[in-house]
Amino acid sequence: MKKIFILATFILLAFATQAAKGYAEASFEKKEHDFGYINETAGPVKCEFKFTNTGNKPLLIIDAVPSCGCTRPEYPKRPIAPGDTGIIKVEYQPLGRTGAFKKDIRVNTNGKEKKVILYIIGVTIPGKK
């Protein structure tokens, strides 16, 4: 019984020490952007996803991976200090892609939430030929 108590105490201390070290956390203002109706031939459309590091350790955006080649994200390469903000810029190329769309960008971080998924949605209407 005494061994179990000592082991439990050791485990609790290990978790408490880890918790005291802190963490980074990306808190996004929004996780979805609706482009509405866009013209296929009008060229690429762009949006931004703003976030704040609400943790107490520097936040690293490891990468941002789009679900297809029609979507191109740009993300900060430098660490985001606690309390600071960052922006992930996303460009969508509608040419040749008519109809409704929903694309995702998987953002991998060192934060409390390791993977955040952002979405862009809209409807591409055919351009004049």
Short mmCIF file of N, CA and C in Angstrom, two decimals:
data_model
loop_
_atom_site.label_atom_id
_atom_site.label_comp_id
_atom_site.label_asym_id
_atom_site.label_seq_id
_atom_site.Cartn_x
_atom_site.Cartn_y
_atom_site.Cartn_z
N MET A 1 0.82 -1.19 0.00
CA MET A 1 0.00 0.00 0.00
C MET A 1 0.87 1.26 0.00
N LYS A 2 1.93 1.21 0.79
CA LYS A 2 2.83 2.35 0.88
C LYS A 2 3.50 2.62 -0.48
N LYS A 3 3.84 1.56 -1.21
CA LYS A 3 4.46 1.71 -2.53
C LYS A 3 3.51 2.38 -3.51
N ILE A 4 2.23 2.02 -3.44
CA ILE A 4 1.23 2.63 -4.33
C ILE A 4 1.10 4.11 -4.02
N PHE A 5 1.09 4.47 -2.74
CA PHE A 5 0.99 5.87 -2.35
C PHE A 5 2.20 6.66 -2.85
N ILE A 6 3.38 6.10 -2.70
CA ILE A 6 4.60 6.78 -3.16
C ILE A 6 4.58 6.93 -4.68
N LEU A 7 4.16 5.90 -5.39
CA LEU A 7 4.08 5.96 -6.85
C LEU A 7 3.05 7.01 -7.29
N ALA A 8 1.90 7.04 -6.65
CA ALA A 8 0.87 8.02 -6.98
C ALA A 8 1.37 9.44 -6.72
N THR A 9 2.07 9.63 -5.61
CA THR A 9 2.62 10.95 -5.30
C THR A 9 3.64 11.38 -6.34
N PHE A 10 4.49 10.47 -6.75
CA PHE A 10 5.49 10.76 -7.77
C PHE A 10 4.82 11.15 -9.10
N ILE A 11 3.79 10.43 -9.48
CA ILE A 11 3.07 10.73 -10.74
C ILE A 11 2.41 12.11 -10.66
N LEU A 12 1.77 12.42 -9.54
CA LEU A 12 1.14 13.72 -9.37
C LEU A 12 2.17 14.85 -9.42
N LEU A 13 3.31 14.66 -8.81
CA LEU A 13 4.36 15.67 -8.85
C LEU A 13 4.89 15.87 -10.27
N ALA A 14 5.00 14.79 -11.01
CA ALA A 14 5.47 14.88 -12.40
C ALA A 14 4.49 15.69 -13.23
N PHE A 15 3.18 15.44 -13.06
CA PHE A 15 2.17 16.21 -13.80
C PHE A 15 2.15 17.67 -13.37
N ALA A 16 2.30 17.92 -12.09
CA ALA A 16 2.30 19.30 -11.58
C ALA A 16 3.50 20.06 -12.13
N THR A 17 4.64 19.41 -12.20
CA THR A 17 5.84 20.06 -12.74
C THR A 17 5.64 20.38 -14.21
N GLN A 18 5.06 19.45 -14.95
CA GLN A 18 4.82 19.68 -16.38
C GLN A 18 3.83 20.83 -16.57
N ALA A 19 2.78 20.86 -15.76
CA ALA A 19 1.78 21.92 -15.87
C ALA A 19 2.39 23.29 -15.54
N ALA A 20 3.29 23.34 -14.59
CA ALA A 20 3.92 24.60 -14.20
C ALA A 20 4.80 25.16 -15.30
N LYS A 21 5.28 24.29 -16.19
CA LYS A 21 6.13 24.74 -17.29
C LYS A 21 5.36 25.57 -18.30
N GLY A 22 4.06 25.38 -18.38
CA GLY A 22 3.23 26.17 -19.27
C GLY A 22 3.10 25.57 -20.66
N TYR A 23 2.46 26.32 -21.51
CA TYR A 23 2.19 25.87 -22.87
C TYR A 23 1.89 27.07 -23.76
N ALA A 24 1.94 26.85 -25.05
CA ALA A 24 1.53 27.84 -26.04
C ALA A 24 0.12 27.47 -26.49
N GLU A 25 -0.64 28.46 -26.96
CA GLU A 25 -1.98 28.17 -27.45
C GLU A 25 -2.38 29.18 -28.51
N ALA A 26 -2.74 28.68 -29.68
CA ALA A 26 -3.21 29.54 -30.77
C ALA A 26 -4.72 29.68 -30.66
N SER A 27 -5.17 30.90 -30.36
CA SER A 27 -6.61 31.19 -30.29
C SER A 27 -6.98 32.02 -31.51
N PHE A 28 -7.73 31.41 -32.42
CA PHE A 28 -8.10 32.07 -33.67
C PHE A 28 -9.37 32.88 -33.51
N GLU A 29 -9.41 34.06 -34.15
CA GLU A 29 -10.61 34.89 -34.13
C GLU A 29 -11.75 34.18 -34.85
N LYS A 30 -11.40 33.47 -35.92
CA LYS A 30 -12.38 32.67 -36.67
C LYS A 30 -11.62 31.50 -37.27
N LYS A 31 -12.33 30.41 -37.53
CA LYS A 31 -11.71 29.24 -38.14
C LYS A 31 -12.31 28.92 -39.50
N GLU A 32 -13.18 29.80 -39.97
CA GLU A 32 -13.79 29.60 -41.28
C GLU A 32 -13.99 30.95 -41.95
N HIS A 33 -13.68 30.99 -43.25
CA HIS A 33 -13.91 32.20 -44.04
C HIS A 33 -14.80 31.85 -45.22
N ASP A 34 -15.87 32.61 -45.40
CA ASP A 34 -16.80 32.40 -46.51
C ASP A 34 -16.55 33.47 -47.56
N PHE A 35 -16.07 33.04 -48.73
CA PHE A 35 -15.84 33.97 -49.83
C PHE A 35 -17.14 34.37 -50.52
N GLY A 36 -18.21 33.65 -50.25
CA GLY A 36 -19.47 33.90 -50.94
C GLY A 36 -19.35 33.44 -52.39
N TYR A 37 -19.93 34.22 -53.30
CA TYR A 37 -19.86 33.90 -54.73
C TYR A 37 -18.65 34.60 -55.34
N ILE A 38 -17.82 33.84 -56.04
CA ILE A 38 -16.66 34.42 -56.71
C ILE A 38 -16.66 33.99 -58.17
N ASN A 39 -16.11 34.84 -59.01
CA ASN A 39 -16.05 34.55 -60.44
C ASN A 39 -14.81 33.72 -60.73
N GLU A 40 -15.00 32.67 -61.50
CA GLU A 40 -13.92 31.74 -61.83
C GLU A 40 -12.74 32.44 -62.50
N THR A 41 -13.01 33.43 -63.33
CA THR A 41 -11.93 34.07 -64.10
C THR A 41 -11.42 35.37 -63.48
N ALA A 42 -11.88 35.71 -62.30
CA ALA A 42 -11.47 36.97 -61.66
C ALA A 42 -10.10 36.88 -60.99
N GLY A 43 -9.50 35.70 -60.99
CA GLY A 43 -8.20 35.55 -60.36
C GLY A 43 -8.32 35.04 -58.95
N PRO A 44 -7.17 34.82 -58.31
CA PRO A 44 -7.18 34.28 -56.94
C PRO A 44 -7.85 35.22 -55.95
N VAL A 45 -8.46 34.63 -54.92
CA VAL A 45 -9.04 35.40 -53.82
C VAL A 45 -8.23 35.08 -52.56
N LYS A 46 -8.21 36.04 -51.64
CA LYS A 46 -7.36 35.90 -50.45
C LYS A 46 -8.15 36.22 -49.20
N CYS A 47 -7.73 35.62 -48.10
CA CYS A 47 -8.30 35.94 -46.78
C CYS A 47 -7.21 35.76 -45.74
N GLU A 48 -7.51 36.20 -44.52
CA GLU A 48 -6.56 36.08 -43.42
C GLU A 48 -7.24 35.50 -42.20
N PHE A 49 -6.50 34.67 -41.48
CA PHE A 49 -6.95 34.12 -40.21
C PHE A 49 -6.00 34.66 -39.13
N LYS A 50 -6.53 35.53 -38.28
CA LYS A 50 -5.72 36.14 -37.22
C LYS A 50 -5.83 35.30 -35.95
N PHE A 51 -4.70 35.13 -35.27
CA PHE A 51 -4.69 34.37 -34.03
C PHE A 51 -3.82 35.07 -32.99
N THR A 52 -4.05 34.72 -31.73
CA THR A 52 -3.27 35.24 -30.61
C THR A 52 -2.73 34.06 -29.82
N ASN A 53 -1.49 34.18 -29.37
CA ASN A 53 -0.93 33.17 -28.48
C ASN A 53 -1.44 33.48 -27.07
N THR A 54 -2.43 32.72 -26.63
CA THR A 54 -3.01 32.94 -25.31
C THR A 54 -2.35 32.07 -24.24
N GLY A 55 -1.30 31.38 -24.61
CA GLY A 55 -0.54 30.58 -23.64
C GLY A 55 0.54 31.42 -22.99
N ASN A 56 1.43 30.75 -22.25
CA ASN A 56 2.52 31.48 -21.59
C ASN A 56 3.90 31.03 -22.08
N LYS A 57 3.95 30.34 -23.20
CA LYS A 57 5.20 29.93 -23.86
C LYS A 57 5.13 30.36 -25.31
N PRO A 58 6.26 30.55 -25.99
CA PRO A 58 6.25 30.92 -27.41
C PRO A 58 5.53 29.86 -28.27
N LEU A 59 4.76 30.34 -29.22
CA LEU A 59 3.99 29.49 -30.13
C LEU A 59 4.72 29.37 -31.45
N LEU A 60 4.88 28.15 -31.92
CA LEU A 60 5.49 27.89 -33.23
C LEU A 60 4.44 27.30 -34.15
N ILE A 61 4.31 27.89 -35.33
CA ILE A 61 3.49 27.28 -36.37
C ILE A 61 4.46 26.38 -37.14
N ILE A 62 4.32 25.10 -36.99
CA ILE A 62 5.25 24.15 -37.61
C ILE A 62 5.03 24.11 -39.12
N ASP A 63 3.77 24.01 -39.53
CA ASP A 63 3.42 24.11 -40.95
C ASP A 63 1.93 24.30 -41.09
N ALA A 64 1.51 24.63 -42.31
CA ALA A 64 0.10 24.79 -42.65
C ALA A 64 -0.08 24.05 -43.97
N VAL A 65 -0.88 22.99 -43.94
CA VAL A 65 -1.00 22.09 -45.08
C VAL A 65 -2.40 22.20 -45.68
N PRO A 66 -2.50 22.64 -46.95
CA PRO A 66 -3.81 22.74 -47.58
C PRO A 66 -4.31 21.38 -48.06
N SER A 67 -5.63 21.27 -48.24
CA SER A 67 -6.21 20.01 -48.69
C SER A 67 -6.04 19.79 -50.18
N CYS A 68 -5.70 20.84 -50.93
CA CYS A 68 -5.45 20.65 -52.36
C CYS A 68 -4.52 21.75 -52.88
N GLY A 69 -4.07 21.57 -54.10
CA GLY A 69 -3.13 22.51 -54.71
C GLY A 69 -3.73 23.85 -55.10
N CYS A 70 -5.05 23.97 -55.04
CA CYS A 70 -5.70 25.23 -55.39
C CYS A 70 -5.64 26.23 -54.25
N THR A 71 -5.19 25.79 -53.10
CA THR A 71 -5.14 26.62 -51.89
C THR A 71 -3.70 26.75 -51.44
N ARG A 72 -3.29 28.00 -51.14
CA ARG A 72 -1.91 28.23 -50.73
C ARG A 72 -1.87 29.06 -49.45
N PRO A 73 -1.45 28.45 -48.35
CA PRO A 73 -1.33 29.21 -47.10
C PRO A 73 0.07 29.78 -46.90
N GLU A 74 0.14 30.91 -46.22
CA GLU A 74 1.41 31.49 -45.77
C GLU A 74 1.27 31.69 -44.26
N TYR A 75 2.29 31.31 -43.52
CA TYR A 75 2.21 31.38 -42.06
C TYR A 75 3.51 31.94 -41.49
N PRO A 76 3.45 32.50 -40.27
CA PRO A 76 4.66 33.06 -39.65
C PRO A 76 5.68 31.96 -39.36
N LYS A 77 6.92 32.25 -39.69
CA LYS A 77 8.00 31.29 -39.44
C LYS A 77 8.68 31.55 -38.10
N ARG A 78 8.48 32.72 -37.55
CA ARG A 78 9.10 33.07 -36.27
C ARG A 78 8.16 32.69 -35.12
N PRO A 79 8.71 32.45 -33.93
CA PRO A 79 7.86 32.16 -32.77
C PRO A 79 6.98 33.36 -32.42
N ILE A 80 5.78 33.07 -31.98
CA ILE A 80 4.84 34.11 -31.55
C ILE A 80 4.87 34.12 -30.02
N ALA A 81 5.30 35.24 -29.46
CA ALA A 81 5.42 35.36 -28.00
C ALA A 81 4.04 35.35 -27.34
N PRO A 82 3.96 34.96 -26.08
CA PRO A 82 2.69 35.01 -25.37
C PRO A 82 2.08 36.41 -25.45
N GLY A 83 0.80 36.45 -25.80
CA GLY A 83 0.09 37.73 -25.93
C GLY A 83 0.19 38.36 -27.30
N ASP A 84 1.13 37.93 -28.13
CA ASP A 84 1.29 38.49 -29.47
C ASP A 84 0.35 37.80 -30.45
N THR A 85 0.18 38.47 -31.60
CA THR A 85 -0.71 37.93 -32.63
C THR A 85 0.07 37.55 -33.88
N GLY A 86 -0.55 36.74 -34.70
CA GLY A 86 0.01 36.33 -35.97
C GLY A 86 -1.12 36.18 -36.98
N ILE A 87 -0.76 36.04 -38.24
CA ILE A 87 -1.76 35.91 -39.30
C ILE A 87 -1.35 34.77 -40.23
N ILE A 88 -2.33 33.96 -40.57
CA ILE A 88 -2.15 32.95 -41.62
C ILE A 88 -2.93 33.47 -42.82
N LYS A 89 -2.21 33.72 -43.91
CA LYS A 89 -2.83 34.20 -45.14
C LYS A 89 -3.12 33.01 -46.04
N VAL A 90 -4.30 33.03 -46.66
CA VAL A 90 -4.70 31.93 -47.53
C VAL A 90 -5.15 32.50 -48.88
N GLU A 91 -4.65 31.88 -49.94
CA GLU A 91 -5.03 32.26 -51.30
C GLU A 91 -5.70 31.06 -51.96
N TYR A 92 -6.83 31.30 -52.60
CA TYR A 92 -7.57 30.25 -53.31
C TYR A 92 -7.66 30.61 -54.79
N GLN A 93 -7.31 29.66 -55.65
CA GLN A 93 -7.36 29.85 -57.11
C GLN A 93 -8.61 29.14 -57.65
N PRO A 94 -9.63 29.92 -58.08
CA PRO A 94 -10.89 29.31 -58.52
C PRO A 94 -10.91 28.84 -59.98
N LEU A 95 -9.92 29.22 -60.77
CA LEU A 95 -9.94 28.90 -62.20
C LEU A 95 -10.06 27.39 -62.42
N GLY A 96 -11.09 27.00 -63.18
CA GLY A 96 -11.33 25.60 -63.48
C GLY A 96 -12.02 24.83 -62.37
N ARG A 97 -12.53 25.53 -61.38
CA ARG A 97 -13.16 24.87 -60.23
C ARG A 97 -14.51 25.52 -59.94
N THR A 98 -15.49 25.28 -60.79
CA THR A 98 -16.80 25.89 -60.59
C THR A 98 -17.63 25.08 -59.60
N GLY A 99 -18.57 25.77 -58.97
CA GLY A 99 -19.45 25.13 -58.00
C GLY A 99 -19.03 25.44 -56.57
N ALA A 100 -19.74 24.81 -55.66
CA ALA A 100 -19.47 25.02 -54.23
C ALA A 100 -18.14 24.36 -53.84
N PHE A 101 -17.44 25.00 -52.93
CA PHE A 101 -16.20 24.41 -52.44
C PHE A 101 -16.07 24.60 -50.93
N LYS A 102 -15.36 23.67 -50.32
CA LYS A 102 -14.97 23.76 -48.92
C LYS A 102 -13.59 23.14 -48.83
N LYS A 103 -12.60 23.96 -48.55
CA LYS A 103 -11.21 23.51 -48.46
C LYS A 103 -10.72 23.70 -47.03
N ASP A 104 -9.83 22.81 -46.61
CA ASP A 104 -9.28 22.97 -45.27
C ASP A 104 -7.77 23.18 -45.32
N ILE A 105 -7.30 23.82 -44.28
CA ILE A 105 -5.87 24.05 -44.06
C ILE A 105 -5.57 23.51 -42.67
N ARG A 106 -4.72 22.50 -42.60
CA ARG A 106 -4.35 21.89 -41.31
C ARG A 106 -3.12 22.62 -40.78
N VAL A 107 -3.29 23.31 -39.66
CA VAL A 107 -2.22 24.08 -39.05
C VAL A 107 -1.65 23.28 -37.89
N ASN A 108 -0.38 22.92 -37.99
CA ASN A 108 0.29 22.15 -36.94
C ASN A 108 1.14 23.08 -36.10
N THR A 109 0.98 22.99 -34.77
CA THR A 109 1.68 23.88 -33.85
C THR A 109 2.33 23.09 -32.72
N ASN A 110 3.10 23.81 -31.93
CA ASN A 110 3.64 23.23 -30.70
C ASN A 110 2.72 23.54 -29.53
N GLY A 111 1.54 24.06 -29.81
CA GLY A 111 0.62 24.52 -28.77
C GLY A 111 -0.15 23.41 -28.09
N LYS A 112 -0.99 23.84 -27.17
CA LYS A 112 -1.84 22.93 -26.41
C LYS A 112 -2.69 22.11 -27.38
N GLU A 113 -3.24 22.77 -28.38
CA GLU A 113 -3.98 22.09 -29.45
C GLU A 113 -2.98 21.94 -30.60
N LYS A 114 -2.50 20.74 -30.80
CA LYS A 114 -1.41 20.50 -31.77
C LYS A 114 -1.85 20.74 -33.22
N LYS A 115 -3.10 20.45 -33.54
CA LYS A 115 -3.59 20.63 -34.90
C LYS A 115 -4.88 21.45 -34.88
N VAL A 116 -4.88 22.52 -35.66
CA VAL A 116 -6.06 23.36 -35.82
C VAL A 116 -6.45 23.29 -37.30
N ILE A 117 -7.73 23.14 -37.56
CA ILE A 117 -8.18 23.08 -38.95
C ILE A 117 -8.96 24.35 -39.27
N LEU A 118 -8.50 25.04 -40.32
CA LEU A 118 -9.16 26.24 -40.82
C LEU A 118 -9.88 25.88 -42.11
N TYR A 119 -10.98 26.58 -42.40
CA TYR A 119 -11.75 26.28 -43.61
C TYR A 119 -11.99 27.53 -44.43
N ILE A 120 -11.97 27.35 -45.75
CA ILE A 120 -12.45 28.38 -46.66
C ILE A 120 -13.60 27.74 -47.44
N ILE A 121 -14.67 28.52 -47.61
CA ILE A 121 -15.83 28.01 -48.34
C ILE A 121 -16.30 29.07 -49.30
N GLY A 122 -17.13 28.67 -50.24
CA GLY A 122 -17.71 29.60 -51.19
C GLY A 122 -18.30 28.86 -52.38
N VAL A 123 -18.70 29.64 -53.37
CA VAL A 123 -19.24 29.10 -54.60
C VAL A 123 -18.57 29.83 -55.76
N THR A 124 -17.97 29.06 -56.65
CA THR A 124 -17.32 29.63 -57.83
C THR A 124 -18.30 29.57 -58.99
N ILE A 125 -18.58 30.75 -59.57
CA ILE A 125 -19.50 30.80 -60.72
C ILE A 125 -18.65 30.83 -62.00
N PRO A 126 -19.14 30.17 -63.05
CA PRO A 126 -18.37 30.13 -64.30
C PRO A 126 -18.13 31.51 -64.87
N GLY A 127 -16.92 31.72 -65.40
CA GLY A 127 -16.57 32.98 -66.04
C GLY A 127 -17.00 32.96 -67.49
N LYS A 128 -16.96 34.12 -68.12
CA LYS A 128 -17.30 34.22 -69.55
C LYS A 128 -16.19 33.62 -70.37
N LYS A 129 -16.57 32.91 -71.42
CA LYS A 129 -15.56 32.29 -72.28
C LYS A 129 -15.52 32.96 -73.62
#
